């Protein structure tokens, strides 16, 4: 059976060029980048080359990139490494759980936290951030692009509001990176989280951009790796793969990737809305990443849709990968006021490997699957 993967916000396939860059690191080039002999120094040179490649993707200085084990660690480090008891933190209700759970832990550590909502399109409102500011606000954390809807947030504007109040600004750019161009200077952020596996790099590696002069306490205790900001032997193969993925992402932008990907996403989204009665796009009126569409199908249980599509060889998702299978409705859609729609909402997230032909195959399948599920739904039967 042919397999079509439309769940690229959960993770992406490794590009062959990335695998080729990583392979030598496992056997002949296996050194510890902390060792002073030649094997170690070769590894160090590779880590530093990758740091340059990742820095180029976000327009930062090389030394401002701290390698981590992925998006969750980057978010945890940004929040927990910066804030102390007595400080105040602002985050949005649509953040990934890596940020929201960090906020919860901070509250247990006597940090005050304010969670600001979003509008019906899934956009965090500047006024809400402004109103939440307090004299002791240390950090504002609002993501660049939401993982469930793809909706882009006004990160630069929020950074300016935070800075006016002498607070720092962190943005989780895990779902924005390699889909929209990022410049840490244009955003004006102090911290920015990245994860390699969302951009055709390997799983288990990521980075936190930390603006020069930002005092960050390491969360992991041990050696002085990553200039004292993240203890632990560097994940050589992962970091090399991440660097190569960053380099390829820049080429993709240069070759008009954004335009092609949005055209594919629009073809899918418009096709579904044309052929499925009642289908509507969540966050569809907002600016979004080019690969994501979140569509609500009234009268359909999201889990049932995912399973039915999977049986046809198509991988999609009900939302964040970690909450798929959970019975709780998506906190993002609930924050958008879409509590009713949340149970029947599906995220289609495209990747660089997907084709128009795959989109057309999915377009052929979706109306039938929705029709069948609606026939089985007692709530829909009377409509
Ligand atoms: C917006 C966002 N932040 C953070 C993460 C966590 O990243 P990782 O899986 O690399 O820990 C994810 C993963 O889905 C995400 O979408």
Tab-separated table of C-alpha atoms and ligand atoms in Angstrom:
chain	number	residue	atom	x	y	z
A	1	UNK	CA	0.000	0.000	0.000
A	2	UNK	CA	1.274	3.475	-0.775
A	3	UNK	CA	2.032	5.577	2.299
A	4	UNK	CA	1.474	9.326	2.363
A	5	UNK	CA	2.866	11.291	5.276
A	6	UNK	CA	1.022	14.516	6.050
A	7	UNK	CA	2.100	14.825	9.690
A	8	UNK	CA	5.302	16.801	9.239
A	9	UNK	CA	4.621	19.016	12.264
A	10	UNK	CA	5.057	15.892	14.396
A	11	UNK	CA	8.366	15.055	12.763
A	12	UNK	CA	9.914	15.086	9.289
A	13	UNK	CA	11.865	12.497	7.336
A	14	UNK	CA	15.635	12.926	7.261
A	15	UNK	CA	16.858	14.272	3.926
A	16	UNK	CA	19.360	11.927	2.214
A	17	UNK	CA	21.978	14.699	2.233
A	18	UNK	CA	21.559	14.996	6.003
A	19	UNK	CA	22.026	11.263	6.490
A	20	UNK	CA	25.126	11.383	4.273
A	21	UNK	CA	26.618	14.143	6.442
A	22	UNK	CA	25.868	12.225	9.641
A	23	UNK	CA	27.039	8.768	8.642
A	24	UNK	CA	30.806	9.289	9.010
A	25	UNK	CA	30.273	10.558	12.573
A	26	UNK	CA	29.186	7.131	13.775
A	27	UNK	CA	32.250	5.145	12.740
A	28	UNK	CA	35.503	6.860	11.756
A	29	UNK	CA	34.698	10.363	12.951
A	30	UNK	CA	33.277	9.487	16.356
A	31	UNK	CA	35.342	11.829	18.569
A	32	UNK	CA	34.321	13.644	21.729
A	33	UNK	CA	34.370	17.346	20.878
A	34	UNK	CA	35.773	18.026	24.348
A	35	UNK	CA	38.954	15.966	23.817
A	36	UNK	CA	42.195	17.716	22.974
A	37	UNK	CA	43.644	15.033	20.698
A	38	UNK	CA	43.100	15.018	16.953
A	39	UNK	CA	40.074	12.722	17.004
A	40	UNK	CA	38.413	15.107	19.445
A	41	UNK	CA	39.503	18.219	17.603
A	42	UNK	CA	38.024	16.914	14.362
A	43	UNK	CA	34.728	16.452	16.151
A	44	UNK	CA	35.042	19.966	17.661
A	45	UNK	CA	35.573	21.449	14.202
A	46	UNK	CA	32.452	19.692	12.951
A	47	UNK	CA	30.348	20.905	15.875
A	48	UNK	CA	31.545	24.469	15.292
A	49	UNK	CA	30.854	24.245	11.540
A	50	UNK	CA	27.313	23.089	12.336
A	51	UNK	CA	26.939	25.933	14.829
A	52	UNK	CA	27.753	28.336	11.997
A	53	UNK	CA	25.194	26.687	9.723
A	54	UNK	CA	22.442	26.914	12.358
A	55	UNK	CA	23.396	30.505	13.192
A	56	UNK	CA	23.095	31.367	9.484
A	57	UNK	CA	19.526	30.034	9.437
A	58	UNK	CA	18.419	32.509	12.121
A	59	UNK	CA	20.901	35.313	11.437
A	60	UNK	CA	22.675	35.105	14.791
A	61	UNK	CA	26.301	35.129	15.883
A	62	UNK	CA	27.787	31.644	16.037
A	63	UNK	CA	28.499	31.834	19.773
A	64	UNK	CA	24.832	32.593	20.478
A	65	UNK	CA	23.752	29.067	19.469
A	66	UNK	CA	23.548	26.479	22.280
A	67	UNK	CA	22.964	22.909	21.135
A	68	UNK	CA	20.293	20.992	23.059
A	69	UNK	CA	18.456	17.687	22.782
A	70	UNK	CA	15.499	19.294	20.984
A	71	UNK	CA	12.617	21.697	21.279
A	72	UNK	CA	11.451	20.641	24.720
A	73	UNK	CA	14.869	21.122	26.270
A	74	UNK	CA	15.303	24.478	24.526
A	75	UNK	CA	11.989	25.747	25.878
A	76	UNK	CA	12.706	24.376	29.365
A	77	UNK	CA	16.155	25.953	29.372
A	78	UNK	CA	14.871	29.328	28.179
A	79	UNK	CA	12.264	29.575	30.912
A	80	UNK	CA	13.831	27.738	33.825
A	81	UNK	CA	17.354	28.965	33.151
A	82	UNK	CA	16.372	32.591	33.319
A	83	UNK	CA	13.671	33.066	35.901
A	84	UNK	CA	13.899	33.082	39.717
A	85	UNK	CA	11.416	33.087	42.605
A	86	UNK	CA	9.705	36.482	42.789
A	87	UNK	CA	9.892	37.090	39.018
A	88	UNK	CA	6.855	37.321	36.775
A	89	UNK	CA	6.505	35.494	33.444
A	90	UNK	CA	3.988	35.975	30.641
A	91	UNK	CA	3.225	33.155	28.197
A	92	UNK	CA	0.381	32.541	25.796
A	93	UNK	CA	-2.361	29.938	26.127
A	94	UNK	CA	-1.462	28.412	22.753
A	95	UNK	CA	2.165	27.553	23.620
A	96	UNK	CA	3.442	24.011	23.287
A	97	UNK	CA	3.331	21.993	26.507
A	98	UNK	CA	7.122	22.358	26.719
A	99	UNK	CA	6.476	26.009	27.615
A	100	UNK	CA	3.194	25.580	29.484
A	101	UNK	CA	4.528	22.808	31.721
A	102	UNK	CA	7.645	24.906	32.422
A	103	UNK	CA	5.338	27.740	33.494
A	104	UNK	CA	3.535	25.381	35.835
A	105	UNK	CA	6.822	24.291	37.395
A	106	UNK	CA	7.876	27.928	37.734
A	107	UNK	CA	4.649	28.670	39.616
A	108	UNK	CA	5.519	25.886	42.059
A	109	UNK	CA	8.841	27.706	42.510
A	110	UNK	CA	7.091	30.958	43.554
A	111	UNK	CA	7.303	32.603	40.140
A	112	UNK	CA	4.184	34.520	39.125
A	113	UNK	CA	2.812	33.476	35.747
A	114	UNK	CA	0.200	35.145	33.544
A	115	UNK	CA	-1.217	33.215	30.615
A	116	UNK	CA	-2.645	35.453	27.896
A	117	UNK	CA	-5.230	34.212	25.403
A	118	UNK	CA	-5.547	34.640	21.642
A	119	UNK	CA	-8.263	35.818	19.284
A	120	UNK	CA	-10.596	33.598	17.248
A	121	UNK	CA	-7.943	33.308	14.518
A	122	UNK	CA	-5.368	31.990	16.972
A	123	UNK	CA	-3.319	35.195	17.130
A	124	UNK	CA	-1.998	36.441	20.477
A	125	UNK	CA	-3.140	40.023	20.996
A	126	UNK	CA	-0.570	42.728	21.681
A	127	UNK	CA	-2.914	44.537	24.050
A	128	UNK	CA	-3.285	41.409	26.194
A	129	UNK	CA	0.507	41.158	26.527
A	130	UNK	CA	0.794	44.863	27.346
A	131	UNK	CA	-1.898	44.607	30.023
A	132	UNK	CA	-0.276	41.573	31.615
A	133	UNK	CA	3.065	43.341	32.186
A	134	UNK	CA	4.116	44.007	35.793
A	135	UNK	CA	7.132	45.773	37.255
A	136	UNK	CA	8.696	42.362	38.017
A	137	UNK	CA	8.042	40.815	34.583
A	138	UNK	CA	11.280	39.060	33.692
A	139	UNK	CA	10.286	37.159	30.583
A	140	UNK	CA	7.602	37.048	27.903
A	141	UNK	CA	7.359	33.803	25.925
A	142	UNK	CA	5.206	33.627	22.792
A	143	UNK	CA	5.799	31.141	20.004
A	144	UNK	CA	6.547	32.169	16.405
A	145	UNK	CA	4.196	29.685	14.782
A	146	UNK	CA	1.654	27.425	16.385
A	147	UNK	CA	2.171	23.694	15.914
A	148	UNK	CA	-1.523	22.850	15.526
A	149	UNK	CA	-2.790	25.654	13.293
A	150	UNK	CA	0.426	27.031	11.775
A	151	UNK	CA	-0.760	30.536	12.739
A	152	UNK	CA	2.147	33.002	12.864
A	153	UNK	CA	2.383	35.234	15.912
A	154	UNK	CA	3.439	38.908	16.000
A	155	UNK	CA	6.749	37.999	17.627
A	156	UNK	CA	8.624	41.203	16.739
A	157	UNK	CA	5.856	43.417	18.106
A	158	UNK	CA	5.682	41.383	21.321
A	159	UNK	CA	9.470	41.547	21.677
A	160	UNK	CA	9.291	45.340	21.472
A	161	UNK	CA	6.547	45.446	24.123
A	162	UNK	CA	8.599	43.209	26.423
A	163	UNK	CA	11.752	45.276	25.957
A	164	UNK	CA	9.899	48.526	26.641
A	165	UNK	CA	9.060	47.047	30.010
A	166	UNK	CA	12.634	45.847	30.590
A	167	UNK	CA	11.593	42.221	30.179
A	168	UNK	CA	13.272	39.615	27.986
A	169	UNK	CA	11.530	37.876	25.097
A	170	UNK	CA	11.678	34.169	24.209
A	171	UNK	CA	10.056	32.671	21.143
A	172	UNK	CA	9.569	28.986	20.383
A	173	UNK	CA	10.386	28.840	16.679
A	174	UNK	CA	10.287	25.047	16.433
A	175	UNK	CA	7.434	25.121	13.901
A	176	UNK	CA	8.512	28.298	12.117
A	177	UNK	CA	12.105	27.361	11.340
A	178	UNK	CA	12.778	26.269	7.774
A	179	UNK	CA	9.186	27.198	6.843
A	180	UNK	CA	9.429	30.981	7.145
A	181	UNK	CA	12.663	32.986	7.134
A	182	UNK	CA	13.855	33.890	10.629
A	183	UNK	CA	16.075	36.765	11.685
A	184	UNK	CA	16.722	37.098	15.410
A	185	UNK	CA	17.668	40.732	14.769
A	186	UNK	CA	14.389	41.521	13.022
A	187	UNK	CA	12.376	39.766	15.714
A	188	UNK	CA	14.506	41.287	18.449
A	189	UNK	CA	14.202	38.163	20.597
A	190	UNK	CA	16.605	37.305	23.413
A	191	UNK	CA	16.015	33.561	23.173
A	192	UNK	CA	14.697	31.368	20.358
A	193	UNK	CA	14.098	27.612	20.327
A	194	UNK	CA	14.773	25.274	17.382
A	195	UNK	CA	14.405	21.502	16.865
A	196	UNK	CA	16.204	19.668	14.051
A	197	UNK	CA	13.613	16.951	13.510
A	198	UNK	CA	10.944	19.445	12.432
A	199	UNK	CA	13.173	20.560	9.557
A	200	UNK	CA	14.365	17.310	7.984
A	201	UNK	CA	17.170	16.873	10.482
A	202	UNK	CA	17.560	14.118	13.088
A	203	UNK	CA	15.443	13.633	16.197
A	204	UNK	CA	16.920	14.374	19.614
A	205	UNK	CA	18.860	17.510	18.725
A	206	UNK	CA	17.958	21.185	18.727
A	207	UNK	CA	19.298	24.572	19.662
A	208	UNK	CA	18.531	27.565	21.796
A	209	UNK	CA	19.613	30.947	20.490
A	210	UNK	CA	20.733	33.034	23.465
A	211	UNK	CA	21.444	36.691	22.752
A	212	UNK	CA	24.949	37.782	23.781
A	213	UNK	CA	24.906	39.105	27.334
A	214	UNK	CA	21.805	37.138	28.418
A	215	UNK	CA	22.592	35.448	31.705
A	216	UNK	CA	21.285	31.915	31.504
A	217	UNK	CA	21.805	29.289	34.176
A	218	UNK	CA	22.531	25.792	32.868
A	219	UNK	CA	19.767	23.313	33.728
A	220	UNK	CA	22.024	20.303	33.395
A	221	UNK	CA	24.849	20.139	35.844
A	222	UNK	CA	28.209	18.777	34.759
A	223	UNK	CA	31.018	19.923	32.514
A	224	UNK	CA	31.491	23.342	30.896
A	225	UNK	CA	30.115	22.276	27.520
A	226	UNK	CA	28.370	24.847	25.326
A	227	UNK	CA	30.134	27.698	27.177
A	228	UNK	CA	28.662	26.596	30.474
A	229	UNK	CA	25.089	26.801	29.247
A	230	UNK	CA	24.394	23.104	28.652
A	231	UNK	CA	26.477	20.381	30.250
A	232	UNK	CA	26.936	17.042	28.478
A	233	UNK	CA	28.987	15.630	25.612
A	234	UNK	CA	27.737	17.081	22.337
A	235	UNK	CA	25.599	14.808	20.150
A	236	UNK	CA	28.094	14.898	17.291
A	237	UNK	CA	26.141	13.096	14.558
A	238	UNK	CA	22.926	14.880	15.523
A	239	UNK	CA	24.549	18.293	15.517
A	240	UNK	CA	26.264	17.671	12.171
A	241	UNK	CA	22.919	16.549	10.709
A	242	UNK	CA	21.182	19.603	12.159
A	243	UNK	CA	23.785	21.884	10.587
A	244	UNK	CA	23.361	20.266	7.180
A	245	UNK	CA	19.545	20.486	7.499
A	246	UNK	CA	19.876	24.207	8.275
A	247	UNK	CA	22.061	24.684	5.202
A	248	UNK	CA	19.533	22.847	3.018
A	249	UNK	CA	16.691	24.930	4.473
A	250	UNK	CA	18.443	28.100	3.345
A	251	UNK	CA	18.772	26.628	-0.175
A	252	UNK	CA	15.070	25.715	-0.071
A	253	UNK	CA	14.139	29.331	0.713
A	254	UNK	CA	16.418	30.563	-2.072
A	255	UNK	CA	14.735	28.176	-4.532
A	256	UNK	CA	11.206	29.459	-3.854
A	257	UNK	CA	10.244	26.657	-1.444
A	258	UNK	CA	7.776	28.755	0.552
A	259	UNK	CA	5.695	29.608	-2.503
A	260	UNK	CA	5.589	26.024	-3.739
A	261	UNK	CA	4.665	24.655	-0.348
A	262	UNK	CA	1.864	27.183	0.226
A	263	UNK	CA	0.464	26.367	-3.221
A	264	UNK	CA	0.336	22.680	-2.258
A	265	UNK	CA	-1.263	23.473	1.102
A	266	UNK	CA	-3.844	25.740	-0.562
A	267	UNK	CA	-4.677	23.052	-3.105
A	268	UNK	CA	-5.349	20.608	-0.260
A	269	UNK	CA	-7.249	23.049	1.912
A	270	UNK	CA	-9.404	24.496	-0.864
A	271	UNK	CA	-10.075	21.048	-2.294
A	272	UNK	CA	-11.321	19.763	1.059
A	273	UNK	CA	-13.464	22.814	1.735
A	274	UNK	CA	-14.987	22.503	-1.762
A	275	UNK	CA	-15.871	18.820	-1.483
A	276	UNK	CA	-16.759	18.325	2.189
A	277	UNK	CA	-19.909	20.109	3.393
A	278	UNK	CA	-19.347	22.067	6.603
A	279	UNK	CA	-15.520	21.811	6.546
A	280	UNK	CA	-13.790	24.974	7.718
A	281	UNK	CA	-10.200	26.023	8.312
A	282	UNK	CA	-9.228	26.864	11.895
A	283	UNK	CA	-7.102	30.002	11.881
A	284	UNK	CA	-7.598	30.270	8.131
A	285	UNK	CA	-7.866	34.056	8.184
A	286	UNK	CA	-4.489	34.532	9.870
A	287	UNK	CA	-1.010	34.481	8.333
A	288	UNK	CA	0.275	30.903	8.630
A	289	UNK	CA	3.284	28.738	7.952
A	290	UNK	CA	3.113	27.455	4.367
A	291	UNK	CA	2.730	23.778	5.293
A	292	UNK	CA	-0.078	23.578	7.852
A	293	UNK	CA	-3.843	23.472	7.641
A	294	UNK	CA	-6.127	22.602	10.543
A	295	UNK	CA	-9.605	21.711	9.327
A	296	UNK	CA	-12.712	21.111	11.369
A	297	UNK	CA	-15.237	18.509	10.202
A	298	UNK	CA	-18.480	18.843	12.173
A	299	UNK	CA	-20.022	15.477	13.069
A	300	UNK	CA	-16.665	13.664	12.896
A	301	UNK	CA	-14.557	12.323	15.767
A	302	UNK	CA	-10.955	13.333	15.082
A	303	UNK	CA	-9.498	10.026	16.292
A	304	UNK	CA	-11.837	8.076	14.016
A	305	UNK	CA	-10.728	10.183	11.048
A	306	UNK	CA	-7.037	9.637	11.807
A	307	UNK	CA	-7.540	5.859	12.028
A	308	UNK	CA	-9.666	5.697	8.867
A	309	UNK	CA	-7.080	7.688	6.916
A	310	UNK	CA	-4.280	5.556	8.332
A	311	UNK	CA	-6.031	2.442	7.022
A	312	UNK	CA	-5.901	4.089	3.589
A	313	UNK	CA	-2.171	4.738	4.024
A	314	UNK	CA	-2.396	8.423	4.909
A	315	UNK	CA	-0.842	9.791	8.129
A	316	UNK	CA	-2.523	12.896	9.576
A	317	UNK	CA	-3.082	14.034	13.127
A	318	UNK	CA	-5.617	15.494	15.502
A	319	UNK	CA	-3.101	18.081	16.712
A	320	UNK	CA	0.057	18.024	18.776
A	321	UNK	CA	1.711	14.602	18.542
A	322	UNK	CA	2.009	14.293	22.289
A	323	UNK	CA	-1.706	14.884	22.818
A	324	UNK	CA	-2.889	12.622	20.021
A	325	UNK	CA	-4.722	9.744	21.620
A	326	UNK	CA	-5.626	11.905	24.611
A	327	UNK	CA	-9.309	12.563	25.090
A	328	UNK	CA	-8.807	16.210	26.061
A	329	UNK	CA	-9.714	18.655	23.298
A	330	UNK	CA	-6.823	20.694	21.926
A	331	UNK	CA	-5.914	23.558	24.281
A	332	UNK	CA	-5.069	25.645	21.212
A	333	UNK	CA	-8.489	25.315	19.588
A	334	UNK	CA	-10.171	25.836	22.969
A	335	UNK	CA	-8.180	29.086	23.399
A	336	UNK	CA	-9.509	30.150	19.967
A	337	UNK	CA	-13.055	29.597	21.244
A	338	UNK	CA	-13.463	26.482	19.068
A	339	UNK	CA	-14.382	24.049	21.837
A	340	UNK	CA	-17.200	22.486	19.790
A	341	UNK	CA	-15.043	22.108	16.675
A	342	UNK	CA	-12.009	20.806	18.583
A	343	UNK	CA	-13.150	17.157	18.662
A	344	UNK	CA	-13.493	16.971	14.909
A	345	UNK	CA	-10.443	18.954	13.863
A	346	UNK	CA	-7.603	17.491	11.859
A	347	UNK	CA	-4.125	18.832	11.237
A	348	UNK	CA	-2.636	18.207	7.808
A	349	UNK	CA	1.009	19.258	7.820
A	350	UNK	CA	2.969	18.986	4.594
A	351	UNK	CA	6.669	18.411	4.142
A	352	UNK	CA	9.242	19.096	1.487
A	353	UNK	CA	8.875	15.518	0.198
A	354	UNK	CA	5.134	15.789	-0.517
A	355	UNK	CA	3.786	16.157	-4.054
A	356	UNK	CA	0.678	17.510	-5.808
A	357	UNK	CA	-0.161	13.953	-6.751
A	358	UNK	CA	-0.233	12.960	-3.071
A	359	UNK	CA	-2.457	15.941	-2.313
A	360	UNK	CA	-4.848	14.807	-5.052
A	361	UNK	CA	-4.919	11.260	-3.672
A	362	UNK	CA	-5.822	12.594	-0.218
A	363	UNK	CA	-8.455	14.865	-1.756
A	364	UNK	CA	-10.079	11.802	-3.306
A	365	UNK	CA	-10.159	9.982	0.037
A	366	UNK	CA	-11.324	12.670	2.469
A	367	UNK	CA	-14.969	13.201	1.365
A	368	UNK	CA	-15.731	9.466	1.572
A	369	UNK	CA	-14.098	9.076	4.986
A	370	UNK	CA	-15.999	12.066	6.381
A	371	UNK	CA	-19.270	10.792	4.913
A	372	UNK	CA	-18.822	7.334	6.486
A	373	UNK	CA	-17.887	8.730	9.903
A	374	UNK	CA	-20.870	11.071	9.835
A	375	UNK	CA	-23.196	8.170	9.038
A	376	UNK	CA	-21.914	6.457	12.177
A	377	UNK	CA	-22.309	9.560	14.349
A	378	UNK	CA	-25.581	9.737	16.309
A	379	UNK	CA	-25.048	13.485	16.783
A	380	UNK	CA	-24.840	14.020	13.024
A	381	UNK	CA	-27.574	11.556	12.030
A	382	UNK	CA	-30.423	14.007	12.575
A	383	UNK	CA	-28.810	16.794	10.502
B	1	LIG	C1	6.037	24.415	18.923
B	1	LIG	C2	6.778	23.255	19.504
B	1	LIG	N1	7.617	23.463	20.525
B	1	LIG	C3	8.321	22.470	21.075
B	1	LIG	C4	8.200	21.175	20.638
B	1	LIG	C5	8.991	20.094	21.285
B	1	LIG	O1	10.049	19.714	20.457
B	1	LIG	P1	10.821	18.311	20.651
B	1	LIG	O2	9.861	17.262	20.212
B	1	LIG	O3	12.014	18.417	19.765
B	1	LIG	O4	11.186	18.195	22.075
B	1	LIG	C6	7.317	20.899	19.577
B	1	LIG	C7	7.131	19.523	19.098
B	1	LIG	O5	6.088	19.178	18.588
B	1	LIG	C8	6.605	21.976	18.996
B	1	LIG	O6	5.760	21.767	17.979
